[in-house]
Short mmCIF file of C-alpha atoms and ligand atoms in Angstrom, two decimals:
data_model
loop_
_atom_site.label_atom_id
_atom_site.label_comp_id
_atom_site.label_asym_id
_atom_site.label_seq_id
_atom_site.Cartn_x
_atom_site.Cartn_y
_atom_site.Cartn_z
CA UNK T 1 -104.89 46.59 -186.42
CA UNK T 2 -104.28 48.37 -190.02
CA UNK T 3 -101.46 47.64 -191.81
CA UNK T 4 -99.09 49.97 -193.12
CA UNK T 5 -97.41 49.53 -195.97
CA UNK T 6 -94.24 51.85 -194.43
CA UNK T 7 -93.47 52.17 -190.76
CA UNK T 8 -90.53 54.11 -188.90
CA UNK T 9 -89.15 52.86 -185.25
CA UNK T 10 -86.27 54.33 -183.51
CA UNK T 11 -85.10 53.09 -179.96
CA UNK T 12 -82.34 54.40 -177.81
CA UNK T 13 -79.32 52.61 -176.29
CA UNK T 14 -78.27 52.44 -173.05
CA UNK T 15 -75.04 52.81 -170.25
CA UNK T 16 -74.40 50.69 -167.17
CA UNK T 17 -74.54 53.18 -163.56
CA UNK T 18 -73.87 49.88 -161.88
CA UNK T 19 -73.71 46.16 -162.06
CA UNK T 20 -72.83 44.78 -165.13
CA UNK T 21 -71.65 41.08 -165.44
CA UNK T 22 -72.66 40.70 -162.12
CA UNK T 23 -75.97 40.82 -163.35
CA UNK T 24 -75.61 37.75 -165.04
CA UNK T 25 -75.09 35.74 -162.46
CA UNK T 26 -78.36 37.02 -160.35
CA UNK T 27 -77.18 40.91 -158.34
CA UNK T 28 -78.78 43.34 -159.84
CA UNK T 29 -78.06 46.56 -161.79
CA UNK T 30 -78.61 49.95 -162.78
CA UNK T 31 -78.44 51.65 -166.17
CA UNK T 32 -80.37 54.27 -167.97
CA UNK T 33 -80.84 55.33 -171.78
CA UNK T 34 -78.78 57.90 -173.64
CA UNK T 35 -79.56 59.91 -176.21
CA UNK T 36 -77.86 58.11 -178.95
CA UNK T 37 -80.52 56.44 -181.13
CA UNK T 38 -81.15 53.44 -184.08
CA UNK T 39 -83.95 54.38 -186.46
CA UNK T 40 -85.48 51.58 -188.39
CA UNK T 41 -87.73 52.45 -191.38
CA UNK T 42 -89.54 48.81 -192.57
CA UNK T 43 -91.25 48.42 -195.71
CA UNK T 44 -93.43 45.49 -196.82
CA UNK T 45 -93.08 43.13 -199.74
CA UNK T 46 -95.14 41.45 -201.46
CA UNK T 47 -92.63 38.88 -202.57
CA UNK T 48 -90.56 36.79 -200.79
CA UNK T 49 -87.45 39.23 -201.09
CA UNK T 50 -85.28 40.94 -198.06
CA UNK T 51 -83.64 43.72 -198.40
CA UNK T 52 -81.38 45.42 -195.56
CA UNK T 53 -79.31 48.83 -196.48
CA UNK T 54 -77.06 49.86 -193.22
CA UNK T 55 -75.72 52.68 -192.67
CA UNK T 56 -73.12 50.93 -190.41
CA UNK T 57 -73.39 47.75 -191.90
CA UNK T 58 -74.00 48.48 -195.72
CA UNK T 59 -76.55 46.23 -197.68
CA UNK T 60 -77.43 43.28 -198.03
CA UNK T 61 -80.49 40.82 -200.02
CA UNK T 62 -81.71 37.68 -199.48
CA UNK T 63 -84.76 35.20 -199.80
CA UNK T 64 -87.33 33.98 -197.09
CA UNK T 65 -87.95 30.60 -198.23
CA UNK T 66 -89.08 27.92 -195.59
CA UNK T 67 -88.88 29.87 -192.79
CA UNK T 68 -85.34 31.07 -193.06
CA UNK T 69 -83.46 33.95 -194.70
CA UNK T 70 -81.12 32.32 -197.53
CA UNK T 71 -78.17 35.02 -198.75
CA UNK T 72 -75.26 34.98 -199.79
CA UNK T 73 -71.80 36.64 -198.18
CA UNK T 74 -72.66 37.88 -195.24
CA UNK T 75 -70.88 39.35 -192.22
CA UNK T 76 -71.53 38.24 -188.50
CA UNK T 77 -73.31 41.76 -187.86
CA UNK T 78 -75.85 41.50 -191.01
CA UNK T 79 -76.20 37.81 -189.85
CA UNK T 80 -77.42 39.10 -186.81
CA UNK T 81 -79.93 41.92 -188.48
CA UNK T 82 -80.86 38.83 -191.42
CA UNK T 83 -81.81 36.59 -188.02
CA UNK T 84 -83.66 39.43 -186.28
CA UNK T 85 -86.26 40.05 -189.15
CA UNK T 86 -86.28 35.86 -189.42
CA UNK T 87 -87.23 35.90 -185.68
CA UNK T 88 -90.10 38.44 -186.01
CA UNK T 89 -91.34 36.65 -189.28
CA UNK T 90 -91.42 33.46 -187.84
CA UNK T 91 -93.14 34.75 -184.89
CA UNK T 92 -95.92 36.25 -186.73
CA UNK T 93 -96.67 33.73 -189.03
CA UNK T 94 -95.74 36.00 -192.20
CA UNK T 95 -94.15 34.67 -195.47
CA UNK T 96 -93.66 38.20 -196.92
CA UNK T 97 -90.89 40.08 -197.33
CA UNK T 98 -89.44 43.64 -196.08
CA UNK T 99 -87.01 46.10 -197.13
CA UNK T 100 -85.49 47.98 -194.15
CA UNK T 101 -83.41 50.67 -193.69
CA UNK T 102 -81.50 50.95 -190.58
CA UNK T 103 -79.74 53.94 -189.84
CA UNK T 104 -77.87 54.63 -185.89
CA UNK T 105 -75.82 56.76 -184.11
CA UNK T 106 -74.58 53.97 -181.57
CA UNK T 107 -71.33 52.54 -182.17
CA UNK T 108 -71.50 48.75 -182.59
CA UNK T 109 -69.81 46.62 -180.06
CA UNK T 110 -69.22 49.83 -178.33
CA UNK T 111 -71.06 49.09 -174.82
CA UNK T 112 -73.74 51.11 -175.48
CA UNK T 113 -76.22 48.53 -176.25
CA UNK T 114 -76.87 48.85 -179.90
CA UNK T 115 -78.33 45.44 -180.47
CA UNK T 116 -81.27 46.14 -177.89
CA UNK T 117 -81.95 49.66 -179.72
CA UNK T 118 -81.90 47.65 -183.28
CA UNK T 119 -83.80 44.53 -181.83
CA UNK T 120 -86.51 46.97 -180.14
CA UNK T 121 -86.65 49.13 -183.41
CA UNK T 122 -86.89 46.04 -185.85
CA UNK T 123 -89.84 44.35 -184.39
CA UNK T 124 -91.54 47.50 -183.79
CA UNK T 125 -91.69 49.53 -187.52
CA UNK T 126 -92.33 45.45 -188.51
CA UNK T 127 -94.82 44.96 -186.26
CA UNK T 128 -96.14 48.35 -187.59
CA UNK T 129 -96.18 47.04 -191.30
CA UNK T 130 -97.46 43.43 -190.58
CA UNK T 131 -100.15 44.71 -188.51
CA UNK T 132 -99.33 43.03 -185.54
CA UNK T 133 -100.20 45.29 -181.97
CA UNK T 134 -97.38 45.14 -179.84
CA UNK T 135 -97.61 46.51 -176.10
CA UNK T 136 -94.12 48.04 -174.42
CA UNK T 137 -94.86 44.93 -172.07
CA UNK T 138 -94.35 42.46 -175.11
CA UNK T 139 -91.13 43.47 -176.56
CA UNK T 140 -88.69 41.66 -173.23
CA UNK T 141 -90.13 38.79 -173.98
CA UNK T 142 -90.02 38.84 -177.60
CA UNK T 143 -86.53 39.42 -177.82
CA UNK T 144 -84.42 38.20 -174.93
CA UNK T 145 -83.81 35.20 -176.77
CA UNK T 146 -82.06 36.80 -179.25
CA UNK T 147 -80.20 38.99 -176.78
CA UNK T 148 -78.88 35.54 -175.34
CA UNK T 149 -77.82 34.41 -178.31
CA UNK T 150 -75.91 37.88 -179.20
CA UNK T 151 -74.48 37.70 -175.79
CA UNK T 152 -73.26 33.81 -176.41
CA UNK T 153 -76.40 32.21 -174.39
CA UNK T 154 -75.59 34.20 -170.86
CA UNK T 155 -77.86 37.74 -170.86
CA UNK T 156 -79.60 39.84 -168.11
CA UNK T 157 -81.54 41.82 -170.66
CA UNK T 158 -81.17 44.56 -168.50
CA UNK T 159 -80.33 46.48 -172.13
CA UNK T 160 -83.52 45.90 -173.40
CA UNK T 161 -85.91 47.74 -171.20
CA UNK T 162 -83.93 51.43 -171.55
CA UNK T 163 -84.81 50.73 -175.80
CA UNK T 164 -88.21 50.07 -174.34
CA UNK T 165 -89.45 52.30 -171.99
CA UNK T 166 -86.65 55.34 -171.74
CA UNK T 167 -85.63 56.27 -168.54
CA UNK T 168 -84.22 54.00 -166.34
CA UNK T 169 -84.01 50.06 -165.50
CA UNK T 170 -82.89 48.45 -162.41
CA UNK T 171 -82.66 44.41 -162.05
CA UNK T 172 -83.81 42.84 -159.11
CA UNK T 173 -84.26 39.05 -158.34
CA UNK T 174 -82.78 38.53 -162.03
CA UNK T 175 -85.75 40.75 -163.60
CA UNK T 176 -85.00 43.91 -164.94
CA UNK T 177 -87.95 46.57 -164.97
CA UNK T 178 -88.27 50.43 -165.48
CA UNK T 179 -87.08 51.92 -162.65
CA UNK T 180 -87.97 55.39 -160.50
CA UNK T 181 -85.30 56.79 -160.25
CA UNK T 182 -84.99 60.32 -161.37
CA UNK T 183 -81.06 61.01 -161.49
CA UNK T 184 -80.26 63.75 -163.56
CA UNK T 185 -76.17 64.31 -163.73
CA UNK T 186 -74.16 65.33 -166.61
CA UNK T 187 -72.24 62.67 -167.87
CA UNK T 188 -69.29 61.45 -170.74
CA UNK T 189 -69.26 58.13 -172.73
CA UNK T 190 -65.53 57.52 -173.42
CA UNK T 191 -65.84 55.01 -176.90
CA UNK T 192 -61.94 53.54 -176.64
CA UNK T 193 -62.24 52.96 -180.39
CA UNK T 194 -62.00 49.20 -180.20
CA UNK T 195 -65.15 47.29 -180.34
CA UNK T 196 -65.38 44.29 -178.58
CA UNK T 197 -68.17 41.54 -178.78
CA UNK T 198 -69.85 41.38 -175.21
CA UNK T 199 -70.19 37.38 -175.76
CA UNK T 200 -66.29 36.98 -175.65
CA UNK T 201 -66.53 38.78 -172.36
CA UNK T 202 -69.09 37.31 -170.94
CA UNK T 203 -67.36 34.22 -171.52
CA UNK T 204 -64.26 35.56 -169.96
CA UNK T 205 -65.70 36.02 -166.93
CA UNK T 206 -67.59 32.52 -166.59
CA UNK T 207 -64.30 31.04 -167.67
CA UNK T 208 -62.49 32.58 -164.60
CA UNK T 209 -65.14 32.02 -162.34
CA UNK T 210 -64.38 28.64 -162.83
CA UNK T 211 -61.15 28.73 -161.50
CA UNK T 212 -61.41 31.29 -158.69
CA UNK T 213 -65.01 30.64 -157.98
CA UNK T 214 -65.54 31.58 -154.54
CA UNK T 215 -63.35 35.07 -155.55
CA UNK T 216 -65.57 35.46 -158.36
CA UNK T 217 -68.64 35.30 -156.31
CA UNK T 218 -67.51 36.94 -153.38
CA UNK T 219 -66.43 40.22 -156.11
CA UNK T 220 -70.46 39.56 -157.56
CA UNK T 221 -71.43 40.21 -154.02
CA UNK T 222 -69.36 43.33 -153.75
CA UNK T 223 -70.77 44.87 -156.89
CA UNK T 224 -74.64 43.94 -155.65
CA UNK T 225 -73.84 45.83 -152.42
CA UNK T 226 -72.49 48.75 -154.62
CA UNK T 227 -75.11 48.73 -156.79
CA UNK T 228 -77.85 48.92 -153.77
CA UNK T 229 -75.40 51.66 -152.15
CA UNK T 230 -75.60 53.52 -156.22
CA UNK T 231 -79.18 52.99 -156.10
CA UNK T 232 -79.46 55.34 -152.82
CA UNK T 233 -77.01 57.85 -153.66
CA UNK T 234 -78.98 57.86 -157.15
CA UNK T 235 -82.03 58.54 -155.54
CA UNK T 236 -81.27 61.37 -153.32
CA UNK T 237 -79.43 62.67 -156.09
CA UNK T 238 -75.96 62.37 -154.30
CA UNK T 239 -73.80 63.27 -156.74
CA UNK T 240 -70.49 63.06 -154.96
CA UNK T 241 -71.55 59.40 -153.58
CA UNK T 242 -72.54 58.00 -156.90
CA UNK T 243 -69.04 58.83 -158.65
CA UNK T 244 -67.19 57.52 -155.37
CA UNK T 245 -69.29 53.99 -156.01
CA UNK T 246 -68.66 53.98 -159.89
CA UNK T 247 -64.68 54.34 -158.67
CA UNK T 248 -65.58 51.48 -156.41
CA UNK T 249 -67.84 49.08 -159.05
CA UNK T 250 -64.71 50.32 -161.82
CA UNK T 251 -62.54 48.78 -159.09
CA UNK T 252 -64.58 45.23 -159.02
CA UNK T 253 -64.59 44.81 -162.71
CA UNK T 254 -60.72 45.41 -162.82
CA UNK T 255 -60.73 42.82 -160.60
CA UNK T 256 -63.30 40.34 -162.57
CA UNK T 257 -60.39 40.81 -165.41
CA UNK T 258 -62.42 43.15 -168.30
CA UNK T 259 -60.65 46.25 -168.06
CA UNK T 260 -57.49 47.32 -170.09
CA UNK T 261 -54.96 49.48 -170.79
CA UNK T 262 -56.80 51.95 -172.87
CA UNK T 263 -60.29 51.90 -170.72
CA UNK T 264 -58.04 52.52 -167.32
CA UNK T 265 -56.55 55.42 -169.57
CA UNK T 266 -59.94 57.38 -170.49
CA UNK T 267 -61.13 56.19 -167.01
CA UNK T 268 -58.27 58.21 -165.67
CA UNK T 269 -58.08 61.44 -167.94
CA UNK T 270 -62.24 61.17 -166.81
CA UNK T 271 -61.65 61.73 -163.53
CA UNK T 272 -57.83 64.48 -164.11
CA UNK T 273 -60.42 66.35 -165.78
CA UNK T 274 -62.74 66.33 -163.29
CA UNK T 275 -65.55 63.75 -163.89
CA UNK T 276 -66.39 62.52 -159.95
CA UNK T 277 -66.32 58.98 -161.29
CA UNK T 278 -66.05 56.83 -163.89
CA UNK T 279 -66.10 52.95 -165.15
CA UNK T 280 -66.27 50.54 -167.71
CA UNK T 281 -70.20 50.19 -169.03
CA UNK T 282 -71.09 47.34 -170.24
CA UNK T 283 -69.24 44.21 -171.21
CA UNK T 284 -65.65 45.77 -171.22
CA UNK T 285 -62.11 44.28 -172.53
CA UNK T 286 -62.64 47.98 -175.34
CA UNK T 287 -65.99 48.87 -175.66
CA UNK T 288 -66.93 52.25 -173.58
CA UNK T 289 -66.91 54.25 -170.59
CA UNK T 290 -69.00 56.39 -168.41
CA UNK T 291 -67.77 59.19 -166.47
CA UNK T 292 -70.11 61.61 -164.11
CA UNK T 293 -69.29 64.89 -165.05
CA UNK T 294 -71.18 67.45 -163.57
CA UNK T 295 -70.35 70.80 -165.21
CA UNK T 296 -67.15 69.19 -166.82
CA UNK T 297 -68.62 67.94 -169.25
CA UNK T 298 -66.34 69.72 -172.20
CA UNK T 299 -63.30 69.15 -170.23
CA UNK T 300 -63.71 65.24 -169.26
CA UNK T 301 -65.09 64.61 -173.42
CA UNK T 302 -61.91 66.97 -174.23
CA UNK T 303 -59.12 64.94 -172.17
CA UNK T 304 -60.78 61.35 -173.41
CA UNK T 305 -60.07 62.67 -176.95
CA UNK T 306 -56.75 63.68 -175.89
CA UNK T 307 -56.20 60.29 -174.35
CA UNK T 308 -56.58 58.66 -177.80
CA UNK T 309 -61.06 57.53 -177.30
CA UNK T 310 -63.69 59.16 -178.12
CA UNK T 311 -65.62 61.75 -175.83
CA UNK T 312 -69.34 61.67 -176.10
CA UNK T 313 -71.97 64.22 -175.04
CA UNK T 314 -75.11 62.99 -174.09
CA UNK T 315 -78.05 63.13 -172.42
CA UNK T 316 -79.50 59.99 -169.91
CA UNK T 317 -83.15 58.75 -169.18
CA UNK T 318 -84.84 60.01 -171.95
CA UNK T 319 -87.28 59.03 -174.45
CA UNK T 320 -87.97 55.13 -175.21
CA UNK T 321 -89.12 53.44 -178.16
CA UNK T 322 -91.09 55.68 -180.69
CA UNK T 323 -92.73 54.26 -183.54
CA UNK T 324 -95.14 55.29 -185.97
CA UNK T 325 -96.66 54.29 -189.59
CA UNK T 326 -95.47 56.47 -192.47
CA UNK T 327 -97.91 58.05 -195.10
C1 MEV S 1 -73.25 43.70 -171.48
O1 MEV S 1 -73.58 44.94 -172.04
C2 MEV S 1 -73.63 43.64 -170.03
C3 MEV S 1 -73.31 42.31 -169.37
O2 MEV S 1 -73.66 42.45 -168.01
C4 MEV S 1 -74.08 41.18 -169.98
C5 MEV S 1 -75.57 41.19 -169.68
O3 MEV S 1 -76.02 41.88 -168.79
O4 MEV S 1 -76.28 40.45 -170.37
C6 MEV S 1 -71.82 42.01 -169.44
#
């Protein structure tokens, strides 16, 4: 394959319909990608530099010298971008260096799966500049390490395939895959405002699964049967149905222990305004919502504003991963 001396990537994240945590411990799950994108633009070196600029982040340099990034001062989020570019590197065999730019419109730590759109966009504008053909097939298995390791060593990787492929992704039998489901429903994120790492919550939950663990499992079970009930409703387009069974799967992860005060606040404005449901996505504890909103959209993102979060439009199961080399 050619190599480019300047490639562009950009990946969307994703919500949670149904299932998360319980995913992690083998039920499955359904989630879809929003419209809210990371663009990568990647560079190559010809010396051994890195150089990251952020518009989230801010910037940071450092050397790739025996197989590792060396710099200096650097936050736990750059750490993880410094360690991503590492990875793909290392991978690849390359001792080169590359200047990225990374620029998104997903809040970080939010719930809406940032690191998978960043991961997927990394290694794809640097797979674009080091010449290396990557198929849509390639990227899970590239980067669910790293998604483990972001997550504290427990992930589903359910995240990843929305940044991948668009659309939708369902896990079965602890694999997540693109999924047919065609559910097309106006919906609200609800950002609280207060990020929250989804490795702290995923170790929440494992540490009160110890104590209570037949509770714990028997509540997993609950939100598999939910999420096979939210898979039907889904694909008849039941509207109605799927909102009841986001009440319901909110309802479980109350009970797992990663709500709060402020999610159960925009959860309820959501559904005063008129959303048909709405619940925690993704790891919880801050982080985001998801309400379904059909033709309330303005109200619901109007009365989680009011209620002190953040009310965002957008769309769900569009496009994937897009990459291409720049002239
Ligand atoms: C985090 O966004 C979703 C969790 O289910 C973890 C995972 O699936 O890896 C909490």
């Amino acid at each position: 394959m050619a190599k480019a001396a300047k490639a562009v990537a950009s990946a969307p994240g994703q919500i949670f319909f149904f299932g998360e945590h319980a995913v992690v411990y083998g039920k499955p799950a359904i989630g879809a990608a929003i419209g809210l994108r990371t663009t990568v633009e990647a560079k190559k070196r010809s010396d051994d530099r890195i150089n990251v600029f952020s518009d989230k982040l801010g910037e940071c340099s450092g050397t790739f010298l025996n197989r590792r990034i060396v710099a200096k001062n650097v936050g736990e989020d750059m750490q993880l971008v410094l360690k991503t570019v590492e990875s793909f590197l290392n991978e690849f065999g390359e001792r080169r260096g590359v200047d990225l730019e990374i620029k998104s419109k997903i809040p970080i730590k939010s719930g809406m799966s940032s690191s998978s759109a960043f991961l997927v966009s990394t290694y794809a504008a640097c797979s674009l500049v080091y010449g290396h053909r990557l198929k849509l097939k390639d990227y899970f298995g590239l980067l669910i390490r790293l998604q483990k390791e972001i997550h504290g060593g427990k992930a589903s990787g359910t995240e990843l395939i929305p940044s991948v492929y668009g659309g939708f992704v369902e896990v079965k039998d602890r694999k997540p895959a693109p999924a047919k489901i065609d559910f097309q429903a106006d919906i609200v994120i609800g950002d609280t405002m207060v990020p929250m790492s989804t490795a702290k919550m995923v170790q929440r939950v494992a540490e009160m699964r110890e104590k209570h663990k037949k509770l714990y499992d028997d509540i997993f079970e609950g939100i598999g049967f939910v999420v096979n009930e939210g898979r039907e409703a889904m694909v008849k387009n039941d509207v109605k149905r799927v909102g009841e069974l986001m009440n319901i799967n909110q309802g479980l992860l109350h009970a797992l222990g990663v709500s709060s005060e402020k999610i159960e606040k925009l959860i309820f404005a959501s559904i005063n305004a008129g959303a048909l449901g709405a619940k925690i996505s993704g790891g919880g504890g801050g982080k985001c919502i998801v309400a379904l909103a059909p033709g309330r959209v303005y109200e619901v993102a109007e009365a989680i504003d009011k209620a002190g979060g953040q009310g965002i439009k957008t769309d769900i199961g569009g496009e994937g991963l897009v990459a291409e080399i720049l002239k």
